[in-house]
Coordinates of C-alpha atoms and ligand atoms in Angstrom, one line a residue:
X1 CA 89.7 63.0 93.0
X2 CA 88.9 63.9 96.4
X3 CA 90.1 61.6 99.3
X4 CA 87.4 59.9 100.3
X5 CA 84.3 62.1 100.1
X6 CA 81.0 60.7 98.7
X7 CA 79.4 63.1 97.0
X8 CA 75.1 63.4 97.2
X9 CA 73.9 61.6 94.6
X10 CA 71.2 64.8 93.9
X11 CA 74.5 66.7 93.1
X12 CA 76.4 65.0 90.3
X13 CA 76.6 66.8 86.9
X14 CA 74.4 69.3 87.6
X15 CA 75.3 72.8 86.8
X16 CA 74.6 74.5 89.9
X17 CA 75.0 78.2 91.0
X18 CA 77.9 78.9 93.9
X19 CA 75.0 79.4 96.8
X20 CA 73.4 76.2 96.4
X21 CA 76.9 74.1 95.5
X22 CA 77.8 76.0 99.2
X23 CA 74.9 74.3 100.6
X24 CA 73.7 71.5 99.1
X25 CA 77.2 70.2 98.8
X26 CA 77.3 67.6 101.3
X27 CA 78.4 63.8 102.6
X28 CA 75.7 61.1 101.9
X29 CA 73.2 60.5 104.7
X30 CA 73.5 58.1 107.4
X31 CA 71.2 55.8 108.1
X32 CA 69.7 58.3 110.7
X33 CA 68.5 60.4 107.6
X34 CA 69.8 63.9 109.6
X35 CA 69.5 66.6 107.9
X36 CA 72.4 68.4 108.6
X37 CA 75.9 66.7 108.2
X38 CA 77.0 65.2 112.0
X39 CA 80.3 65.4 113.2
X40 CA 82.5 62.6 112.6
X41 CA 84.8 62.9 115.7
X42 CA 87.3 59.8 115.3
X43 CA 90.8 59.5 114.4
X44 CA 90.9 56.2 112.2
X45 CA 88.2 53.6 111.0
X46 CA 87.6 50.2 110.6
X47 CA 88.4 47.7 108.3
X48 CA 86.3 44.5 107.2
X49 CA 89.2 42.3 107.4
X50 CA 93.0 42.0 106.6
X51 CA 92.3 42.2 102.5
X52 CA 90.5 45.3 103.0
X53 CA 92.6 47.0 104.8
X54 CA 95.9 46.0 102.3
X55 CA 93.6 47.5 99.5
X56 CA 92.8 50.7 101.6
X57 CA 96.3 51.3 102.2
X58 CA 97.4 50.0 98.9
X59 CA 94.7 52.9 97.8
X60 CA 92.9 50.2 95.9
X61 CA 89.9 51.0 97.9
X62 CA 88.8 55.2 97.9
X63 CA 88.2 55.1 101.9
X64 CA 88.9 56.8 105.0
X65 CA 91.6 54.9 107.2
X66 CA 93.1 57.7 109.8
X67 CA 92.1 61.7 110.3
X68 CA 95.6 62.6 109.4
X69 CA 94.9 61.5 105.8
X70 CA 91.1 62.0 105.6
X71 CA 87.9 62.5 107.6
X72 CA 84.4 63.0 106.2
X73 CA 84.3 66.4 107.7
X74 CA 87.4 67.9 105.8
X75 CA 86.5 65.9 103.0
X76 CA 83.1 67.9 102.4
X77 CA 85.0 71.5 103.3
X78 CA 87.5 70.5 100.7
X79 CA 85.0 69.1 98.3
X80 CA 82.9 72.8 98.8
X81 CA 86.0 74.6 98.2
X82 CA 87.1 73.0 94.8
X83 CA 83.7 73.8 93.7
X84 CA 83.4 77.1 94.8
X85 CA 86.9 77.7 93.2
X86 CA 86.2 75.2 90.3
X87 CA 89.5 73.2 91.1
X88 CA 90.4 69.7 90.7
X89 CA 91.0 68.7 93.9
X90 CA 92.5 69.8 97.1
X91 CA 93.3 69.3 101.1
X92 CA 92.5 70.8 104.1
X93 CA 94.7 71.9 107.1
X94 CA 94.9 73.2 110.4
X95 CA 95.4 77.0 109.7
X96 CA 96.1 79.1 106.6
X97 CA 99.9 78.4 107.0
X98 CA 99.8 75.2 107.7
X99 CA 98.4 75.5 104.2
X100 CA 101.0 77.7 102.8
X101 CA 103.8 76.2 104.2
X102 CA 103.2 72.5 103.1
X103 CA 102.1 73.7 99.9
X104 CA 105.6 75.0 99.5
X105 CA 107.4 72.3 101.3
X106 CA 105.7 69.4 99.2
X107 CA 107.0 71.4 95.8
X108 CA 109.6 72.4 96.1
X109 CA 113.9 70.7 96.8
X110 CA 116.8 72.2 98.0
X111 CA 118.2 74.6 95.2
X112 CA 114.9 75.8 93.7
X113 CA 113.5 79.5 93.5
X114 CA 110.4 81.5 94.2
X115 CA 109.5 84.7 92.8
X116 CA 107.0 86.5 95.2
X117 CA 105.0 89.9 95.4
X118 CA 107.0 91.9 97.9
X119 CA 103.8 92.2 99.8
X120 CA 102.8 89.6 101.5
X121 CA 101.5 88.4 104.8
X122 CA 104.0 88.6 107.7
X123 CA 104.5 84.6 108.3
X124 CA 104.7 84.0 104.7
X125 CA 107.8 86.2 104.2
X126 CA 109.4 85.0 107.3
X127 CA 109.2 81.6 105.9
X128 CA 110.7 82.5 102.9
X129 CA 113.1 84.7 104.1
X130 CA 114.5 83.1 107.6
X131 CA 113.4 79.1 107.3
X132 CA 113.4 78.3 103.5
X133 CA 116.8 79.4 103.2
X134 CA 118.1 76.9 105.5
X135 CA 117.1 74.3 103.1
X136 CA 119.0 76.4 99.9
X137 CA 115.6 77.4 98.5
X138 CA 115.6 81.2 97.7
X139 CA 113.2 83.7 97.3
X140 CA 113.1 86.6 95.0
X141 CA 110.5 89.7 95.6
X142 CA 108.7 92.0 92.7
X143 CA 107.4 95.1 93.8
X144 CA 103.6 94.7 93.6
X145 CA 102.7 98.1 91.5
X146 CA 105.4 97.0 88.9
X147 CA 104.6 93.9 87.7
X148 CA 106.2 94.6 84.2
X149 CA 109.3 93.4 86.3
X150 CA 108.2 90.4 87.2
X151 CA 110.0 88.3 84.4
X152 CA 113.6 90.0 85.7
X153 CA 113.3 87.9 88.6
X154 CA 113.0 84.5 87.1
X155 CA 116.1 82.9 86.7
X156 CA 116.6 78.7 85.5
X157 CA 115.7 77.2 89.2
X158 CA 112.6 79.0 89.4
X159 CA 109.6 77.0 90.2
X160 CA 107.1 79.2 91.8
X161 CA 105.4 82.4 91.4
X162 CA 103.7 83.2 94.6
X163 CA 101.0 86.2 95.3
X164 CA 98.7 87.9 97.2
X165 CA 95.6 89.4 95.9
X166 CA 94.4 91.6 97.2
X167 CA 97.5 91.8 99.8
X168 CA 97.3 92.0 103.6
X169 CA 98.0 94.4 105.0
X170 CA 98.1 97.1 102.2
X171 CA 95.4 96.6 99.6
X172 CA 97.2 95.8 96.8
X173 CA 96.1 94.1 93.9
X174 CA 98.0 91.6 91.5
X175 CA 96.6 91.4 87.9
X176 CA 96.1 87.8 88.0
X177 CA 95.9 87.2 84.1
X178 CA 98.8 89.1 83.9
X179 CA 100.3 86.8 86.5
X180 CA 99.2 83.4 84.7
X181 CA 100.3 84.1 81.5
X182 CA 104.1 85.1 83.0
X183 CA 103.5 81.6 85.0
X184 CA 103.1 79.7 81.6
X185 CA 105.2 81.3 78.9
X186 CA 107.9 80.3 82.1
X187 CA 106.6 76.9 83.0
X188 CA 106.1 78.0 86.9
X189 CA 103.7 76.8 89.5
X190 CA 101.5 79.9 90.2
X191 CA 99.9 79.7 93.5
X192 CA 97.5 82.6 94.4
X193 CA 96.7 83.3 98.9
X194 CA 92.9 84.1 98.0
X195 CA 92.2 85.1 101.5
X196 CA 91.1 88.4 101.2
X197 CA 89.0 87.8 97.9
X198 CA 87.3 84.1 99.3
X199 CA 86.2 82.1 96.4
X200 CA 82.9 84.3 96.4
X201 CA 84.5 87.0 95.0
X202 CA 87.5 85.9 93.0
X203 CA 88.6 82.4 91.5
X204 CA 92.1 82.7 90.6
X205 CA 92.2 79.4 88.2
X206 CA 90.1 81.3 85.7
X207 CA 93.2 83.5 85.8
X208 CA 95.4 80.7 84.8
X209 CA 96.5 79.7 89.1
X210 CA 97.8 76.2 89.6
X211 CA 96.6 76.3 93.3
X212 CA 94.8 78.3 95.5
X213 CA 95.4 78.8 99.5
X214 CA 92.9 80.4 101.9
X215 CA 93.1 81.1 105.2
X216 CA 89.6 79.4 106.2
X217 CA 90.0 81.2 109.8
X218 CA 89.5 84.5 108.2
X219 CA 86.3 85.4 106.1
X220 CA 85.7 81.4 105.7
X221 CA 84.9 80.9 109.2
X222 CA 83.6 84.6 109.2
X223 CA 82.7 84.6 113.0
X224 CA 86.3 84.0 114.5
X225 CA 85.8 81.2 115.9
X226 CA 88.3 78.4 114.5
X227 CA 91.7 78.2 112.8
X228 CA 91.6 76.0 108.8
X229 CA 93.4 76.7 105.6
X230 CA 93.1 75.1 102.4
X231 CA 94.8 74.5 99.2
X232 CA 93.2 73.2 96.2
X233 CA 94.1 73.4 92.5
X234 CA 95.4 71.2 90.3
X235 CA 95.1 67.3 90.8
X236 CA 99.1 65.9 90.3
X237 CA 100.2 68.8 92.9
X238 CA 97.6 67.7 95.4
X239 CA 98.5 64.7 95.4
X240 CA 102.2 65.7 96.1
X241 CA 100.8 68.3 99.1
X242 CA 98.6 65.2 99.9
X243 CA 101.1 62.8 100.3
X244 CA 103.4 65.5 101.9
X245 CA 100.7 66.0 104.6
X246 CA 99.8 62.5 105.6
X247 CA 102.9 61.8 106.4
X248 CA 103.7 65.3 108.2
X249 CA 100.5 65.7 110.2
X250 CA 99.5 69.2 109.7
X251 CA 95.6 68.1 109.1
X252 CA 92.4 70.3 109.6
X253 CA 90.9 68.7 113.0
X254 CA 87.2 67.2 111.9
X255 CA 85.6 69.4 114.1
X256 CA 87.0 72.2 112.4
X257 CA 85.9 71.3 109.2
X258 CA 82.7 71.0 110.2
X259 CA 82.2 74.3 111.6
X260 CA 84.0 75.5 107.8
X261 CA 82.0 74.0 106.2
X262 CA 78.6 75.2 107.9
X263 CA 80.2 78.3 107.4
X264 CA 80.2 78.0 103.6
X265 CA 76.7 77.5 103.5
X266 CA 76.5 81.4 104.9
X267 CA 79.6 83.0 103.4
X268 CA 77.4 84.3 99.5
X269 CA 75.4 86.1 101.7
X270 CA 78.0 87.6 104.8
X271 CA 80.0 88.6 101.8
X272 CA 77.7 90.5 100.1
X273 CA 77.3 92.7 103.4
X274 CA 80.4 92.9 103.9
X275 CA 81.5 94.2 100.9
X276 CA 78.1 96.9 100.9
X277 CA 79.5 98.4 104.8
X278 CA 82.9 98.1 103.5
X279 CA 82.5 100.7 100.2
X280 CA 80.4 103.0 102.7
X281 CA 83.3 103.3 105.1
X282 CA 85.8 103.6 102.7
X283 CA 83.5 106.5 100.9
X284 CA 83.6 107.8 104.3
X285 CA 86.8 107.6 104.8
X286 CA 88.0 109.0 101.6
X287 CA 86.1 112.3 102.6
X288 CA 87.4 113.0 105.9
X289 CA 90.6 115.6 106.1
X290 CA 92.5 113.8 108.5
X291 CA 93.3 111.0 105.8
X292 CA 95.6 110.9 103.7
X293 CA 94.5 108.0 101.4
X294 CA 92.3 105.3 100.5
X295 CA 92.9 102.0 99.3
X296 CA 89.7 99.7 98.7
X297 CA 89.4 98.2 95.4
X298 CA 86.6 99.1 94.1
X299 CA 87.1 103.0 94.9
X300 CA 87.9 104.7 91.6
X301 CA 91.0 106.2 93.9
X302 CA 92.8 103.2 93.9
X303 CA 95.6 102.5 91.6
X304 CA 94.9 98.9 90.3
X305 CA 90.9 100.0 90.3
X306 CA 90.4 98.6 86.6
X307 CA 92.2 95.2 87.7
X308 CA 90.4 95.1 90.6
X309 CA 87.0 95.2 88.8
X310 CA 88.2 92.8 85.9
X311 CA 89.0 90.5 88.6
X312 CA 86.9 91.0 91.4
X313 CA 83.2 90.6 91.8
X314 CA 83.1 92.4 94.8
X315 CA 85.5 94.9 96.7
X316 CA 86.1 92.9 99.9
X317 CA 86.3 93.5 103.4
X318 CA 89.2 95.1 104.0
X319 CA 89.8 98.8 103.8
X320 CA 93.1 100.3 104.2
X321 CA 93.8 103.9 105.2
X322 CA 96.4 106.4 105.6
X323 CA 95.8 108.2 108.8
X324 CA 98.0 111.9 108.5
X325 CA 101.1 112.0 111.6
X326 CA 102.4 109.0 110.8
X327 CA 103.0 106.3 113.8
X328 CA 102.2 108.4 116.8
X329 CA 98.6 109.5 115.0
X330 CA 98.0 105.8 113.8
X331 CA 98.6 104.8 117.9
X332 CA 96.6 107.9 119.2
X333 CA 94.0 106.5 116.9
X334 CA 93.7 103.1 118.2
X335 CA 93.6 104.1 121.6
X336 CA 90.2 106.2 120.8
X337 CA 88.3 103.1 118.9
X338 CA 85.5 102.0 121.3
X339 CA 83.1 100.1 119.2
X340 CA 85.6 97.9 116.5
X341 CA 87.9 95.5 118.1
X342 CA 91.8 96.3 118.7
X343 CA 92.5 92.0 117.6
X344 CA 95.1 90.6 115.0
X345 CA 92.0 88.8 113.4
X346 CA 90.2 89.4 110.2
X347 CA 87.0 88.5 108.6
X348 CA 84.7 88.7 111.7
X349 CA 81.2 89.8 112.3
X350 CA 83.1 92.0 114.3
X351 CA 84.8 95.3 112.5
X352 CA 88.9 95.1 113.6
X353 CA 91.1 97.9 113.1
X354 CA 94.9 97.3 113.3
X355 CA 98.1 99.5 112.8
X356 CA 100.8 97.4 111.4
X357 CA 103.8 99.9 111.6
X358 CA 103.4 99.9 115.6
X359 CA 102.5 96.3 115.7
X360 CA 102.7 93.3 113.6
X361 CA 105.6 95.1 111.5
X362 CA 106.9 97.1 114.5
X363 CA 110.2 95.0 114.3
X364 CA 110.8 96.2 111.1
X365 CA 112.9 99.2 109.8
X366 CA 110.7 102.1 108.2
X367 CA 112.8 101.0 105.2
X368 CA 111.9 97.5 105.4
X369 CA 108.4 98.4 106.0
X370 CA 107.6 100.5 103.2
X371 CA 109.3 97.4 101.0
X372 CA 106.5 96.3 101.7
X373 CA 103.9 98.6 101.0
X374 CA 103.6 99.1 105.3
X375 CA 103.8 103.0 105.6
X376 CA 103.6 104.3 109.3
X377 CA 100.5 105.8 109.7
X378 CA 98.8 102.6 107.5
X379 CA 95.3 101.5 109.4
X380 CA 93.7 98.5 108.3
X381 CA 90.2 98.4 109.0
X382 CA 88.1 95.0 108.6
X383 CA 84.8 96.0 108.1
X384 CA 82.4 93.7 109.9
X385 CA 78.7 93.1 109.6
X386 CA 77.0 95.5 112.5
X387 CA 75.2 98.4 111.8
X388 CA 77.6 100.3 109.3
X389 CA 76.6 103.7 110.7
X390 CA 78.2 102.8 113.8
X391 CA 81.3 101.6 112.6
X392 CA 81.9 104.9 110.8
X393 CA 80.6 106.9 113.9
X394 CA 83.3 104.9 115.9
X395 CA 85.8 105.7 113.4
X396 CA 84.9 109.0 113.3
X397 CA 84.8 110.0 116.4
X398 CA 88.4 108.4 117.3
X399 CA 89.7 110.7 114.6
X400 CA 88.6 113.5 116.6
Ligands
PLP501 C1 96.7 86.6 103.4 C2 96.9 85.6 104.5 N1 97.5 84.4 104.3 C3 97.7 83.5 105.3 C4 97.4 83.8 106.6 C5 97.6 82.8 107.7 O1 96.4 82.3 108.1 P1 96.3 81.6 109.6 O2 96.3 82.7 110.6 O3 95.0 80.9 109.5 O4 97.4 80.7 109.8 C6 96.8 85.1 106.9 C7 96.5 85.5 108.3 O5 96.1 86.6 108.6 C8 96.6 86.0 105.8 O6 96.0 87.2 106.0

């Protein structure tokens, strides 16, 4: 069930492909007839009288009563997600952690375990390593290029298994079968942070995921213009995130949702382009003697590159790099860029190129680093949509 979305009557039981569930997927027209769904920009709604509104709170009654719960808007991005990933359900919230976070928060009690990929994005380790702990729940990390481990991490209190794939910033890639069938022969929750795949590309509850989390500000949104995350997947554990989330406030704001969800209606087609410049700059890339190495997954080079296409229907955006001289080259190297943006973003129009090791993950120890998969002269480039000859003349010419 989704919270109070009414779906167009055009679109029930009909087996449509992705594109059209992306756009045709919308709320039932007012009586203005508009074409495009408005903006519902209010924070609660009305009520008949006092029997209606004990039935809608008693959830006799499938309506909206307050945006913290439910708004049309987030109600149609969420009900375009679950298609898109073919889940069961799902909510919507103010940015990708927000999603992650309350995912993990509404699952989980003091004394329980996760088992994670050692690689994964910076706020979602510091969650699990500085905050979770305060509330006894642990975490336990596999090394992402030795899955076969996984299962000597599990102990009696674990809950979750928890991955990235592919992983920011490195380029990793999981083997989400593998995963599932670990996450069911164990009884564990497997949640999959599809952010860098979108549910164009990759839909890990074929693979046997419980629930799926996106950060909608990345690829989503596509033009980097507005934070939203999402989590959908199975029905009983939305409804725990659900109820977790009314009552804790981290909602996607309506406006928001509507922007993401306009977005969807694009993000077949952006993808597609992305994924085309991205393969040309990591070819070019691969062929130029002051790198090191390659990692996009769909270049023969990389090491999960039969995973990547048993999993994958396209490559992605991201192509990660490793530029030779280590932190002071990766620095000098930024400082040339003149066409791709310097930003902590990803998923724009706009190609972004970032150096974790003196940035994001300067903190860190090189130790600590290359735990997780961060090496110093790592570049991450996110391949936009301009002209892809002039991203790779930019590139090139700051390598010079
Ligand atoms: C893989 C991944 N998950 C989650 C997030 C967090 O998303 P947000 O910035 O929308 O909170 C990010 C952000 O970069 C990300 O790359």
């Amino acid at each position: 069930m989704t919270y109070m979305f009414k779906k167009n009557k055009t679109m029930s039981n009909q087996n449509l492909g992705l594109e059209t569930q992306a756009i045709r997927t919308q709320l039932e027209r007012t009586q203005y007839l508009e074409h495009s769904v408005p903006l519902y920009l209010t924070s609660s709604f009305i009520f008949e009288d006092a029997e209606d509104m004990r039935a809608s709170f008693a959830e006799e009654k499938e309506r909206n009563i307050y945006s913290r719960f439910s708004n049309p808007n987030t109600s149609e991005f969420v009900e375009k997600i679950c298609l898109m990933e073919e889940a069961e359900d799902g909510y919507a919230f103010a940015t990708g952690m927000a999603a992650v976070y309350s995912t993990f928060a509404a699952l989980l009690n003091s004394g329980d375990h996760i088992v994670s990929a050692s690689s994964v994005f910076g706020s979602t380790h510091t969650l699990f390593t500085k905050y979770f702990p305060k509330w006894n729940i642990t975490t336990s990390y596999f090394d992402v290029n030795k899955p076969e481990t996984i299962e000597n991490f599990i102990q009696q209190n674990t809950k979750i298994l928890y991955a990235e794939s592919p992983t920011n910033p490195a380029v990793d890639i999981l083997d989400l079968e593998l995963l599932g069938k670990i996450a069911k022969k164990h009884n564990l929750i497997l949640i999959i942070d599809n952010c860098f795949a979108t549910p164009y590309i990759q839909n890990p509850i074929q693979f046997g995921a419980d629930l799926v989390i996106h950060s909608a500000t990345k690829l989503i949104d596509g033009q980097g213009r507005v934070l939203g995350g999402v989590t959908v997947g199975r029905s009983d554990l939305i409804r725990e995130i659900y109820l977790f989330s009314r009552n804790t406030g981290p909602a996607l704001s309506p406006f928001n949702a509507w922007v993401l969800s306009k977005s969807l209606e694009t993000l077949p087609v952006r993808i597609e382009k992305h994924c085309e410049n991205a393969l040309k700059v990591a070819e070019f890339l691969e062929n130029h003697p002051n790198v090191a190495s390659v990692k996009y997954p769909f270049l023969k080079s990389h090491p999960q590159y039969e995973v990547a296409k048993k999993q994958m229907k396209l490559g992605g955006n991201i192509v990660a790099f490793e530029i030779k001289g280590g932190i002071e080259s990766g620095r000098k190297f930024l400082d040339k860029i003149k066409l791709c943006s310097l930003s902590a973003n990803l998923g724009d129009t706009r190609s972004i190129v970032t150096h974790p090791a003196s940035t994001t993950h300067s903190k860190l120890t090189e130790e600590e680093r290359l735990a997780v998969s961060i090496t110093d002269g790592l570049v991450r480039v996110s391949v936009g949509l301009e002209t892809v000859q002039d991203v790779i003349n930019d590139l090139k010419q700051a390598f010079e």
